[in-house]
Amino acid sequence: MAILVLAAIFFLGPLISAIRFSLEQTNGKDGLGNYTQLLHNAALGGSLVTSLEIAALTTAIMLALMLPTVVWVRLRLPRLALLVESISVLPIVIPPIVMAAGLATLQSHASAGLSNLIFSSPLTALTPVYVILAMPFAYRSLDVGVRAIDLRTLVDAARSLGAGWTTVLGRVILPNVRTAVLTAASLTVALVLAEVVIAETLLYTTYPVELVDTGQAQLGVAVALSVLSLAITWMLLLAISFIGNRGASRARIGRLL
Amino acid sequence: MSAVAVHLDGLTRRFGELIALDELDLDVAPGELVALLGPSGCGKTTALRLLAGFDYPDGGRVKVGGVDITDVPASKRDMGMVFQAYSLFPNMDARTNVEFGLRMRKQPSPERRARAEQVLGLVGLSAHAGHYPHQLSGGQQQRVALARALAIEPSVLLLDEPLSALDARVRAQLRGEIRSVQQRLGITTLFVTHDQAEALSIADRVGVMHEGKLEQIGTPEEVYERPATPFVAEFVGTMNRVAGRLAADGRLEVLGASLKASGPQSRAAGELVEVLVRPEALEAVADPNGHATVAERTFLGSFTRMRVTLDDGSELLIDAASRRGLPEPGVRVSVRATGEDALVSGSAHGLTPAAP
């Protein structure tokens, strides 16, 4: 019980303080001023759209690359599973600033063609980087999901019924590891919405970069923004566990995916 | 559907140093059910996976209906398969599972649905078409899996220990159903199992496998009554090892009886050999001057199994039809062979001829 109270103080204390602080206005009265200001901040809105685009594209590419890889490793190269898992952790081990420095060098020496193709927009420049950064989280959660199903039997059954590999992945494996896919996707989205170092170094104004900048100028607005972000993350996690736990309606959701 | 023949020709599969399948030759006639029987690791499942196309042989060819399909991928082989593990797609209800193969064959929806209803009816699960796998019992899941395999009207039906995850009663019932459906459709079937009772009861012919090779293939009666090798004899049913002496006329003196000797015949008369005798081919009769004692008696329903200790310390299992008056544990008995023939398995190592 004492531990629960301590934990509550530990987690709820800062949260309540943050909410309290975000409600303080510059005129000394309490109100939603900091929140309404968010609505009028065009730069913040624009950067949020950019970041969401990057998040969507990163998630799509990550899934398209990672799910077949995880399945292939489990089916055909089970002995290499540990090795592949170790490789997938590399982006955590290598500090982001190293990657940022490398990319900055490439950016400054890139030919005009390459610059136009990749570095002209944050979408094309940052998405490949974030796919790599998301790899450790995505690989792990997908691997857990794939290990929880009888992969070989399901794949063999589908193959013997005439399904090609694309169908096996899309119709048989994907719907049955959807919780893992949602987890991988939400971790990827969370990463994209929080990564500052590389975006800042390469001089792209993404949502987290804008958030930091806003925080330096208007502290109250920034805290209001963090509170909102936290609320959105909570709802996202609730939605995922809700979708993951719905027993009877699994199939319908599976087909929607 | 017209039944086709399956022909495995010198099929070999190695996993590193291990030879899982050693030049296996097997012919299955159209409409026949052949059971491949053997302990785990004998290569029976490897043979099935090679036939299904899930694995590629290191040597040999696979032919179905006279056509070489060794290089055809699993998805184009037109085989229905039921697996040991529950293999229904968890995200689809029974009907959608059954329709899956037809969907892959681009059949229009009304036909698909009609066919699914038909095969679900065949396995007695019409009422469960809308249920998801987690709402079905193990036996029902395997029935749906059978329906799913049959829906595509496969040229060959492959059954990979489909009953081993089920409890005894459901197993016996489903075994009978599989056999009756298979006979009604006349579909060529390969059934892999490690359960000898299952193989003997369901198959037209039983192939006993050992270390990647086919030791013997024949009707269940042949395999049980005239095992070609000691391995077959001991794997199919229960066997006693007793000492016997070869007589001049090719007969065998065992436990006071004279039996026809089968098995390796290159032995001299008078030689002491090891003989394999079934428990039901022995008889124990209460006899105060006998040379054995009943150690244990187990009632098994229609028959009773006795464990008898001979005075030299060796033990025999003896089955007798259950009736009153069978010797109690502790009673002195004499043991007699009642069969007509017995299999010589080898030289008698350390066995002494048992007195009658």
Coordinates of C-alpha atoms in Angstrom, one line a residue:
Chain A
M1 CA 0.0 0.0 0.0
A2 CA 2.8 2.4 1.0
I3 CA 4.5 1.6 -2.3
L4 CA 1.3 2.4 -4.2
V5 CA 1.1 5.8 -2.4
L6 CA 4.7 6.5 -3.1
A7 CA 4.3 5.5 -6.8
A8 CA 1.2 7.7 -7.0
I9 CA 3.1 10.7 -5.6
F10 CA 6.0 9.9 -7.8
F11 CA 4.0 9.8 -11.0
L12 CA 1.0 12.0 -10.2
G13 CA 3.0 14.8 -8.5
P14 CA 4.8 16.1 -11.6
L15 CA 1.7 15.5 -13.7
I16 CA -0.5 17.6 -11.4
S17 CA 2.1 20.3 -11.1
A18 CA 2.4 20.4 -14.9
I19 CA -1.3 20.7 -15.4
R20 CA -1.4 23.4 -12.6
F21 CA 1.4 25.3 -14.3
S22 CA -0.1 25.1 -17.7
L23 CA -3.3 26.8 -16.4
E24 CA -1.4 29.8 -15.0
Q25 CA -1.6 32.7 -17.4
T26 CA 0.8 35.6 -17.9
N27 CA -1.8 38.0 -16.4
G28 CA -1.7 36.1 -13.1
K29 CA -5.1 34.5 -13.3
D30 CA -5.9 30.8 -14.0
G31 CA -7.3 29.9 -17.4
L32 CA -6.9 28.1 -20.7
G33 CA -4.8 30.9 -22.2
N34 CA -1.8 28.7 -22.8
Y35 CA -4.0 26.1 -24.6
T36 CA -5.8 28.7 -26.8
Q37 CA -2.4 30.1 -27.8
L38 CA -1.5 26.7 -29.1
L39 CA -4.4 26.9 -31.6
H40 CA -3.0 30.2 -32.9
N41 CA 0.6 29.0 -33.3
A42 CA 0.8 28.3 -37.1
A43 CA 4.4 27.1 -36.9
L44 CA 3.5 24.4 -34.4
G45 CA 0.6 23.2 -36.5
G46 CA 2.7 23.1 -39.7
S47 CA 5.5 21.1 -38.0
L48 CA 3.0 18.7 -36.5
V49 CA 1.7 17.9 -40.0
T50 CA 5.2 17.4 -41.2
S51 CA 6.0 15.1 -38.2
L52 CA 2.8 13.1 -38.7
E53 CA 3.6 12.6 -42.4
I54 CA 7.0 11.4 -41.4
A55 CA 5.5 9.1 -38.7
A56 CA 3.0 7.6 -41.2
L57 CA 5.6 7.0 -43.9
T58 CA 8.2 5.6 -41.4
T59 CA 5.6 3.2 -39.9
A60 CA 4.6 2.0 -43.3
I61 CA 8.2 1.4 -44.5
M62 CA 9.2 -0.1 -41.1
L63 CA 6.3 -2.7 -41.2
A64 CA 6.9 -3.5 -44.9
L65 CA 10.6 -4.2 -44.1
M66 CA 10.4 -5.7 -40.6
L67 CA 7.5 -8.1 -40.7
P68 CA 8.8 -10.1 -43.6
T69 CA 12.3 -10.1 -42.0
V70 CA 11.0 -11.3 -38.6
V71 CA 8.9 -14.0 -40.3
W72 CA 11.8 -15.1 -42.5
V73 CA 14.3 -15.3 -39.7
R74 CA 11.9 -17.3 -37.5
L75 CA 11.0 -19.7 -40.4
R76 CA 14.2 -20.2 -42.2
L77 CA 17.1 -18.9 -40.1
P78 CA 16.1 -19.7 -36.5
R79 CA 19.7 -20.2 -35.5
L80 CA 20.5 -16.6 -36.6
A81 CA 17.7 -15.1 -34.6
L82 CA 20.0 -14.0 -31.8
L83 CA 22.5 -12.4 -34.3
V84 CA 19.7 -10.5 -36.1
E85 CA 18.3 -9.4 -32.8
S86 CA 21.7 -8.1 -31.8
I87 CA 22.1 -6.2 -35.1
S88 CA 18.7 -4.7 -34.6
V89 CA 19.9 -3.1 -31.3
L90 CA 22.8 -1.2 -33.0
P91 CA 20.8 2.0 -33.5
I92 CA 20.4 2.2 -29.7
V93 CA 24.0 1.6 -29.0
I94 CA 25.2 4.2 -31.5
P95 CA 24.5 7.7 -30.2
P96 CA 22.1 9.7 -32.5
I97 CA 24.6 12.5 -32.7
V98 CA 27.0 10.2 -34.5
M99 CA 24.4 9.5 -37.1
A100 CA 23.5 13.2 -37.2
A101 CA 27.1 14.2 -37.8
G102 CA 27.5 11.6 -40.6
L103 CA 24.3 12.7 -42.3
A104 CA 25.3 16.4 -41.9
T105 CA 28.5 15.7 -43.7
L106 CA 26.7 13.9 -46.5
Q107 CA 24.2 16.7 -46.6
S108 CA 26.8 19.4 -47.1
H109 CA 28.7 17.4 -49.7
A110 CA 25.7 16.0 -51.6
S111 CA 25.4 16.7 -55.3
A112 CA 22.6 19.0 -56.4
G113 CA 20.6 16.0 -57.7
L114 CA 20.9 14.1 -54.4
S115 CA 20.1 17.2 -52.5
N116 CA 16.9 17.8 -54.5
L117 CA 16.0 14.1 -54.2
I118 CA 16.5 13.6 -50.5
F119 CA 17.6 16.6 -48.5
S120 CA 15.1 19.2 -49.9
S121 CA 12.3 18.0 -47.6
P122 CA 12.3 16.6 -44.1
L123 CA 10.0 13.8 -45.2
T124 CA 12.5 12.2 -47.6
A125 CA 15.5 13.2 -45.4
L126 CA 14.4 12.0 -42.0
T127 CA 12.1 9.0 -42.8
P128 CA 15.0 6.7 -43.7
V129 CA 16.8 7.7 -40.6
Y130 CA 13.8 7.1 -38.4
V131 CA 13.2 3.7 -40.0
I132 CA 16.6 2.8 -38.8
L133 CA 16.1 4.3 -35.3
A134 CA 12.8 2.5 -35.0
M135 CA 14.3 -0.9 -35.9
P136 CA 15.2 -2.0 -32.3
F137 CA 11.7 -1.4 -31.0
A138 CA 9.8 -2.6 -34.0
Y139 CA 11.9 -5.8 -34.4
R140 CA 11.5 -6.7 -30.8
S141 CA 7.7 -6.2 -30.6
L142 CA 7.1 -7.9 -33.9
D143 CA 9.3 -10.8 -32.9
V144 CA 7.3 -11.2 -29.7
G145 CA 4.1 -11.3 -31.7
V146 CA 5.4 -13.8 -34.2
R147 CA 6.7 -16.0 -31.5
A148 CA 3.3 -16.1 -29.9
I149 CA 1.7 -17.8 -32.9
D150 CA 2.4 -21.2 -34.4
L151 CA 4.0 -19.5 -37.3
R152 CA 5.3 -22.6 -39.2
T153 CA 1.9 -24.5 -39.0
L154 CA -0.1 -21.4 -40.1
V155 CA 2.3 -20.7 -43.0
D156 CA 2.4 -24.4 -44.1
A157 CA -1.4 -24.6 -43.9
A158 CA -1.8 -21.4 -46.0
R159 CA 0.8 -22.5 -48.5
S160 CA -0.8 -26.0 -48.9
L161 CA -4.1 -24.3 -49.6
G162 CA -2.6 -22.3 -52.4
A163 CA -1.5 -19.0 -50.9
G164 CA 1.5 -17.2 -52.2
W165 CA 3.9 -15.4 -49.8
T166 CA 2.2 -12.0 -50.1
T167 CA -1.1 -13.6 -49.2
V168 CA 0.5 -15.5 -46.3
L169 CA 1.9 -12.3 -44.9
G170 CA -1.1 -10.1 -45.5
R171 CA -4.0 -12.4 -44.8
V172 CA -2.6 -14.9 -42.4
I173 CA 0.3 -13.5 -40.4
L174 CA -0.6 -9.8 -40.2
P175 CA -4.1 -10.2 -38.7
N176 CA -2.8 -12.6 -36.1
V177 CA 0.1 -10.4 -34.9
R178 CA -1.9 -7.2 -35.0
T179 CA -1.3 -6.3 -31.4
A180 CA 2.4 -6.6 -32.0
V181 CA 2.0 -4.5 -35.2
L182 CA 0.1 -1.8 -33.3
T183 CA 2.8 -1.8 -30.6
A184 CA 5.5 -1.5 -33.1
A185 CA 3.6 1.3 -34.9
S186 CA 2.9 3.2 -31.8
L187 CA 6.6 3.0 -30.7
T188 CA 7.6 4.2 -34.1
V189 CA 5.1 7.1 -34.0
A190 CA 6.3 8.0 -30.5
L191 CA 9.9 8.0 -31.6
V192 CA 9.2 10.2 -34.6
L193 CA 7.2 12.7 -32.4
A194 CA 10.1 12.9 -29.9
E195 CA 13.3 12.8 -31.9
V196 CA 15.1 16.1 -31.7
V197 CA 18.9 15.6 -32.1
I198 CA 19.0 14.5 -35.7
A199 CA 16.2 16.8 -37.0
E200 CA 17.7 19.8 -35.2
T201 CA 21.3 19.1 -36.4
L202 CA 20.1 18.7 -40.0
L203 CA 18.1 21.9 -39.6
Y204 CA 14.6 20.5 -40.2
T205 CA 11.7 22.0 -38.2
T206 CA 9.8 19.0 -37.0
Y207 CA 7.2 19.0 -34.2
P208 CA 9.6 18.0 -31.4
V209 CA 12.1 20.7 -32.6
E210 CA 9.3 23.3 -32.7
L211 CA 8.3 22.1 -29.2
V212 CA 11.8 22.7 -27.8
D213 CA 11.9 26.1 -29.5
T214 CA 8.5 27.1 -28.2
G215 CA 9.6 25.9 -24.7
Q216 CA 12.5 28.2 -24.7
A217 CA 10.3 31.2 -25.7
Q218 CA 7.0 30.5 -23.9
L219 CA 7.3 28.1 -21.1
G220 CA 3.6 28.0 -20.2
V221 CA 2.6 27.1 -23.7
A222 CA 5.2 24.4 -23.9
V223 CA 4.0 22.8 -20.7
A224 CA 0.4 23.0 -21.9
L225 CA 1.6 21.2 -25.1
S226 CA 3.4 18.4 -23.1
V227 CA 0.2 17.9 -21.1
L228 CA -1.8 17.6 -24.3
S229 CA 0.8 15.2 -25.8
L230 CA 0.7 13.1 -22.7
A231 CA -3.1 12.9 -22.9
I232 CA -3.0 11.9 -26.6
T233 CA -0.4 9.2 -25.9
W234 CA -2.5 7.8 -23.1
M235 CA -5.5 7.6 -25.4
L236 CA -3.4 6.0 -28.1
L237 CA -2.2 3.3 -25.6
L238 CA -5.7 2.7 -24.3
A239 CA -7.0 2.4 -27.9
I240 CA -4.2 -0.2 -28.6
S241 CA -4.9 -2.3 -25.6
F242 CA -8.7 -2.0 -26.3
I243 CA -8.2 -3.3 -29.9
G244 CA -5.8 -6.0 -28.7
N245 CA -8.2 -7.3 -26.1
R246 CA -11.4 -7.5 -28.0
G247 CA -11.7 -11.3 -28.3
A248 CA -14.8 -11.9 -30.4
S249 CA -14.4 -8.9 -32.8
R250 CA -10.8 -9.8 -33.4
A251 CA -11.5 -10.9 -36.9
R252 CA -13.3 -7.8 -38.1
I253 CA -10.5 -5.6 -36.8
G254 CA -8.0 -8.0 -38.4
R255 CA -9.6 -7.6 -41.7
L256 CA -9.7 -3.8 -41.4
L257 CA -6.0 -3.8 -40.9
Chain B
M1 CA -12.6 -36.4 -58.3
S2 CA -10.6 -39.3 -59.7
A3 CA -8.0 -40.7 -57.4
V4 CA -4.3 -40.5 -58.4
A5 CA -1.3 -42.6 -57.5
V6 CA 1.6 -41.2 -55.4
H7 CA 5.1 -42.4 -56.1
L8 CA 8.2 -41.5 -54.0
D9 CA 11.3 -42.5 -55.8
G10 CA 14.6 -42.8 -53.9
L11 CA 13.7 -39.8 -51.7
T12 CA 16.7 -38.6 -49.6
R13 CA 16.9 -35.7 -47.2
R14 CA 19.8 -34.8 -45.0
F15 CA 20.0 -32.3 -42.2
G16 CA 23.7 -31.7 -41.8
E17 CA 25.2 -35.0 -40.8
L18 CA 21.8 -36.6 -40.0
I19 CA 20.2 -38.6 -42.8
A20 CA 16.5 -38.0 -42.1
L21 CA 15.3 -39.9 -45.1
D22 CA 17.5 -42.5 -46.8
E23 CA 16.4 -43.3 -50.4
L24 CA 12.8 -43.9 -49.6
D25 CA 10.7 -45.7 -52.2
L26 CA 7.0 -45.7 -51.7
D27 CA 4.0 -46.3 -53.9
V28 CA 0.5 -45.4 -52.9
A29 CA -2.3 -46.7 -55.1
P30 CA -5.1 -44.4 -56.2
G31 CA -7.7 -44.1 -53.4
E32 CA -5.5 -46.0 -50.9
L33 CA -4.8 -44.9 -47.4
V34 CA -1.2 -45.7 -46.4
A35 CA -0.1 -45.0 -42.8
L36 CA 3.6 -44.3 -42.2
L37 CA 4.3 -45.5 -38.7
G38 CA 7.5 -45.0 -36.7
P39 CA 9.1 -43.5 -33.6
S40 CA 9.9 -39.7 -33.6
G41 CA 12.9 -39.0 -35.8
C42 CA 12.3 -42.0 -38.1
G43 CA 11.7 -39.7 -41.1
K44 CA 8.0 -40.1 -41.5
T45 CA 7.2 -36.4 -41.2
T46 CA 10.1 -35.5 -43.4
A47 CA 8.6 -37.8 -46.1
L48 CA 5.2 -36.1 -45.7
R49 CA 6.7 -32.6 -45.8
L50 CA 8.6 -33.5 -49.0
L51 CA 5.4 -34.7 -50.6
A52 CA 3.6 -31.6 -49.5
G53 CA 6.4 -29.4 -50.9
F54 CA 7.3 -27.7 -47.7
D55 CA 10.8 -29.1 -48.0
Y56 CA 13.1 -29.9 -50.9
P57 CA 14.8 -33.4 -51.2
D58 CA 18.5 -33.8 -51.5
G59 CA 17.9 -36.7 -53.9
G60 CA 15.0 -38.5 -55.5
R61 CA 11.7 -37.5 -57.1
V62 CA 8.1 -37.0 -56.1
K63 CA 5.4 -38.1 -58.6
V64 CA 1.7 -37.6 -58.3
G65 CA -0.6 -39.1 -61.0
G66 CA 2.5 -39.9 -63.0
V67 CA 3.6 -36.2 -63.1
D68 CA 7.0 -35.2 -61.5
I69 CA 6.1 -32.5 -59.0
T70 CA 9.5 -32.4 -57.2
D71 CA 10.1 -28.8 -58.3
V72 CA 6.5 -27.5 -57.9
P73 CA 6.1 -25.1 -54.9
A74 CA 3.7 -26.2 -52.1
S75 CA 1.1 -23.6 -53.1
K76 CA 0.7 -25.2 -56.5
R77 CA 0.7 -28.8 -55.5
D78 CA -3.0 -29.2 -54.9
M79 CA -2.7 -31.2 -51.7
G80 CA -5.0 -31.0 -48.6
M81 CA -3.1 -31.3 -45.4
V82 CA -4.2 -31.6 -41.8
F83 CA -1.5 -30.8 -39.2
Q84 CA -0.7 -32.2 -35.7
A85 CA -0.9 -28.7 -34.2
Y86 CA -4.1 -26.7 -34.5
S87 CA -3.7 -25.0 -37.8
L88 CA -6.9 -23.0 -38.3
F89 CA -6.4 -19.3 -38.9
P90 CA -7.4 -17.7 -35.6
N91 CA -8.7 -14.6 -37.2
M92 CA -11.2 -16.4 -39.4
D93 CA -14.4 -18.3 -38.4
A94 CA -14.8 -21.9 -39.4
R95 CA -16.5 -21.1 -42.7
T96 CA -13.9 -18.5 -43.8
N97 CA -11.2 -21.0 -42.9
V98 CA -12.8 -23.6 -45.1
E99 CA -13.3 -21.1 -47.9
F100 CA -9.6 -20.0 -47.8
G101 CA -8.3 -22.5 -50.3
L102 CA -11.2 -21.8 -52.7
R103 CA -10.6 -18.0 -52.3
M104 CA -7.0 -18.7 -53.4
R105 CA -8.4 -20.5 -56.4
K106 CA -10.5 -17.4 -57.2
Q107 CA -13.8 -19.2 -56.9
P108 CA -16.8 -16.8 -56.9
S109 CA -18.3 -16.2 -53.5
P110 CA -21.7 -18.2 -53.9
E111 CA -19.9 -21.3 -55.0
R112 CA -17.3 -21.0 -52.2
R113 CA -20.0 -20.7 -49.7
A114 CA -21.9 -23.7 -51.0
R115 CA -18.8 -25.8 -51.1
A116 CA -17.9 -24.7 -47.5
E117 CA -21.4 -25.7 -46.3
Q118 CA -21.1 -29.0 -48.0
V119 CA -17.7 -30.1 -46.5
L120 CA -18.6 -28.7 -43.1
G121 CA -21.7 -30.9 -43.3
L122 CA -19.4 -33.8 -44.3
V123 CA -17.6 -33.5 -41.0
G124 CA -20.8 -32.8 -39.1
L125 CA -20.1 -29.2 -38.2
S126 CA -22.7 -27.2 -40.2
A127 CA -24.0 -25.7 -37.0
H128 CA -20.5 -24.3 -36.1
A129 CA -19.8 -22.5 -39.4
G130 CA -19.8 -19.1 -37.7
H131 CA -17.6 -20.1 -34.8
Y132 CA -14.0 -18.9 -34.4
P133 CA -11.3 -21.5 -33.6
H134 CA -11.0 -20.4 -30.0
Q135 CA -14.7 -21.2 -29.6
L136 CA -14.3 -24.8 -30.9
S137 CA -13.0 -27.8 -29.0
G138 CA -9.8 -29.6 -30.2
G139 CA -11.7 -32.3 -32.0
Q140 CA -13.9 -29.7 -33.7
Q141 CA -10.9 -27.7 -34.8
Q142 CA -9.3 -30.8 -36.4
R143 CA -12.7 -31.5 -38.1
V144 CA -12.7 -28.0 -39.6
A145 CA -9.1 -28.5 -40.6
L146 CA -10.1 -31.7 -42.4
A147 CA -13.0 -29.9 -44.1
R148 CA -10.7 -27.1 -45.1
A149 CA -8.3 -29.6 -46.6
L150 CA -11.1 -31.4 -48.5
A151 CA -12.8 -28.3 -49.7
I152 CA -10.2 -27.7 -52.5
E153 CA -10.8 -31.3 -53.8
P154 CA -7.1 -32.1 -53.4
S155 CA -5.5 -34.8 -55.4
V156 CA -3.8 -36.2 -52.3
L157 CA -4.8 -35.9 -48.6
L158 CA -1.9 -35.6 -46.2
L159 CA -2.5 -36.2 -42.5
D160 CA 0.4 -35.4 -40.1
E161 CA -0.6 -36.9 -36.8
P162 CA -3.9 -35.1 -36.8
L163 CA -5.2 -36.9 -33.8
S164 CA -2.3 -36.8 -31.4
A165 CA -3.4 -33.6 -29.6
L166 CA -6.8 -35.0 -28.8
D167 CA -8.0 -37.1 -25.9
A168 CA -8.6 -40.8 -26.3
R169 CA -12.3 -40.9 -26.9
V170 CA -12.3 -38.1 -29.4
R171 CA -9.3 -39.6 -31.1
A172 CA -11.0 -43.0 -31.7
Q173 CA -14.2 -41.3 -32.9
L174 CA -12.4 -38.9 -35.3
R175 CA -10.2 -41.7 -36.5
G176 CA -13.3 -43.6 -37.7
E177 CA -14.7 -40.4 -39.3
I178 CA -11.6 -39.7 -41.2
R179 CA -11.5 -43.2 -42.5
S180 CA -15.2 -43.2 -43.6
V181 CA -14.8 -39.8 -45.3
Q182 CA -11.6 -40.9 -47.0
Q183 CA -13.3 -44.1 -48.3
R184 CA -16.4 -42.2 -49.4
L185 CA -14.4 -39.7 -51.4
G186 CA -11.9 -42.4 -52.6
I187 CA -9.0 -39.9 -52.1
T188 CA -5.4 -41.1 -52.0
T189 CA -4.2 -40.5 -48.5
L190 CA -0.9 -40.6 -46.6
F191 CA -1.3 -40.7 -42.8
V192 CA 1.7 -40.2 -40.6
T193 CA 1.5 -41.4 -37.0
H194 CA 3.6 -42.8 -34.1
D195 CA 0.6 -44.6 -32.7
Q196 CA 0.6 -48.2 -33.9
A197 CA -3.0 -48.8 -32.9
E198 CA -4.1 -45.8 -35.0
A199 CA -2.0 -47.0 -38.0
L200 CA -3.3 -50.5 -37.8
S201 CA -7.0 -49.5 -37.4
I202 CA -7.2 -46.9 -40.2
A203 CA -4.9 -47.9 -43.0
D204 CA -5.1 -50.1 -46.1
R205 CA -1.4 -50.6 -45.7
V206 CA 1.0 -49.7 -43.0
G207 CA 4.6 -48.7 -43.7
V208 CA 6.9 -49.0 -40.7
M209 CA 9.8 -46.6 -40.8
H210 CA 13.1 -46.7 -38.9
E211 CA 16.1 -44.4 -39.2
G212 CA 15.0 -42.9 -42.5
K213 CA 14.2 -46.3 -44.1
L214 CA 11.0 -48.2 -44.8
E215 CA 11.4 -51.4 -42.8
Q216 CA 8.3 -53.1 -43.9
I217 CA 5.1 -52.2 -45.7
G218 CA 2.0 -54.4 -45.8
T219 CA -1.6 -54.7 -44.7
P220 CA -2.1 -54.2 -40.9
E221 CA -2.5 -57.9 -40.5
E222 CA 0.8 -58.7 -42.3
V223 CA 2.7 -56.1 -40.3
Y224 CA 1.3 -57.3 -37.0
E225 CA 1.3 -61.1 -37.6
R226 CA 4.4 -61.4 -39.8
P227 CA 6.8 -58.6 -38.9
A228 CA 9.7 -58.6 -41.3
T229 CA 12.2 -57.4 -38.8
P230 CA 12.7 -57.4 -35.1
F231 CA 12.2 -53.6 -35.1
V232 CA 8.8 -53.9 -36.7
A233 CA 7.9 -56.7 -34.3
E234 CA 8.7 -54.6 -31.3
F235 CA 7.4 -51.3 -32.5
V236 CA 4.0 -52.7 -33.6
G237 CA 2.4 -54.2 -30.5
T238 CA 4.2 -55.7 -27.5
M239 CA 6.8 -58.4 -27.7
N240 CA 8.5 -60.8 -25.3
R241 CA 12.1 -61.9 -25.9
V242 CA 12.6 -65.5 -25.0
A243 CA 15.3 -68.0 -25.8
G244 CA 14.5 -70.9 -28.1
R245 CA 16.5 -73.6 -29.9
L246 CA 16.4 -74.3 -33.6
A247 CA 15.4 -77.8 -34.5
A248 CA 16.6 -79.7 -37.5
D249 CA 13.4 -79.3 -39.5
G250 CA 13.5 -75.5 -39.4
R251 CA 11.1 -75.5 -36.4
L252 CA 11.8 -73.8 -33.2
E253 CA 11.6 -75.1 -29.6
V254 CA 10.2 -72.4 -27.4
L255 CA 8.7 -72.7 -24.0
G256 CA 7.9 -76.3 -24.5
A257 CA 6.2 -75.8 -27.9
S258 CA 7.3 -76.5 -31.4
L259 CA 6.7 -73.4 -33.6
K260 CA 7.4 -72.6 -37.2
A261 CA 10.5 -70.3 -37.3
S262 CA 10.4 -67.1 -39.4
G263 CA 12.9 -64.4 -39.8
P264 CA 16.7 -64.9 -40.6
Q265 CA 17.1 -68.5 -41.6
S266 CA 20.8 -68.8 -41.9
R267 CA 21.3 -70.5 -38.6
A268 CA 22.4 -74.0 -37.7
A269 CA 20.1 -76.5 -36.1
G270 CA 20.6 -76.7 -32.4
E271 CA 21.7 -73.1 -32.1
L272 CA 20.3 -71.1 -29.2
V273 CA 18.4 -68.0 -30.6
E274 CA 16.4 -65.1 -29.4
V275 CA 12.7 -65.4 -30.3
L276 CA 10.0 -62.8 -30.3
V277 CA 6.6 -63.9 -29.0
R278 CA 3.5 -61.8 -28.6
P279 CA 1.9 -61.7 -25.1
E280 CA -1.4 -63.2 -26.5
A281 CA 0.6 -66.1 -28.0
L282 CA 1.6 -67.2 -24.5
E283 CA -0.5 -69.0 -21.8
A284 CA 0.0 -69.2 -18.1
V285 CA -1.6 -72.1 -16.3
A286 CA -1.6 -72.5 -12.5
D287 CA 0.8 -75.4 -11.7
P288 CA 2.4 -76.0 -8.3
N289 CA 5.4 -77.6 -10.2
G290 CA 5.7 -74.7 -12.7
H291 CA 8.9 -72.7 -13.2
A292 CA 7.4 -69.2 -13.0
T293 CA 5.4 -67.0 -10.6
V294 CA 2.8 -64.4 -11.4
A295 CA 4.3 -61.1 -10.3
E296 CA 1.5 -58.7 -11.3
R297 CA -2.0 -58.9 -12.9
T298 CA -3.6 -55.9 -14.6
F299 CA -7.2 -55.9 -15.7
L300 CA -7.5 -54.1 -19.0
G301 CA -11.1 -54.6 -19.9
S302 CA -11.6 -57.3 -22.5
F303 CA -8.2 -58.8 -21.6
T304 CA -6.0 -59.2 -18.6
R305 CA -2.2 -58.7 -18.7
M306 CA 0.0 -60.7 -16.4
R307 CA 3.6 -60.1 -15.6
V308 CA 5.3 -63.4 -15.0
T309 CA 8.7 -63.9 -13.5
L310 CA 10.5 -67.0 -14.6
D311 CA 12.8 -68.8 -12.1
D312 CA 15.9 -67.6 -14.0
G313 CA 14.8 -64.1 -13.2
S314 CA 13.6 -63.1 -16.7
E315 CA 10.1 -61.6 -17.2
L316 CA 7.3 -62.3 -19.6
L317 CA 4.1 -60.4 -20.4
I318 CA 1.1 -62.7 -21.0
D319 CA -2.3 -61.6 -22.2
A320 CA -5.4 -63.7 -21.5
A321 CA -9.0 -63.0 -22.3
S322 CA -10.5 -61.7 -19.0
R323 CA -12.3 -64.4 -17.1
R324 CA -12.6 -65.8 -13.6
G325 CA -10.0 -68.2 -12.5
L326 CA -6.9 -66.5 -14.0
P327 CA -3.9 -67.1 -11.7
E328 CA -3.5 -64.5 -8.9
P329 CA -0.2 -62.7 -8.2
G330 CA 2.1 -65.1 -6.2
V331 CA 0.7 -68.2 -7.8
R332 CA 3.2 -70.7 -9.4
V333 CA 2.4 -71.2 -13.1
S334 CA 3.8 -73.0 -16.1
V335 CA 4.1 -70.9 -19.3
R336 CA 3.4 -72.3 -22.7
A337 CA 3.6 -70.9 -26.2
T338 CA 0.2 -71.3 -28.0
G339 CA 1.0 -69.6 -31.3
E340 CA 1.9 -71.3 -34.6
D341 CA 5.0 -69.4 -35.5
A342 CA 7.6 -67.1 -34.0
L343 CA 10.2 -64.6 -35.2
V344 CA 13.9 -65.3 -34.6
S345 CA 15.5 -62.0 -33.9
G346 CA 19.1 -63.0 -33.4
S347 CA 21.5 -64.9 -31.3
A348 CA 20.6 -65.4 -27.7
H349 CA 22.8 -63.1 -25.7
G350 CA 22.8 -64.2 -22.2
L351 CA 19.4 -65.9 -22.5
T352 CA 19.0 -69.4 -21.1
P353 CA 16.3 -71.6 -22.6
A354 CA 13.3 -71.3 -20.4
A355 CA 11.9 -74.4 -19.0
P356 CA 8.3 -75.1 -19.9

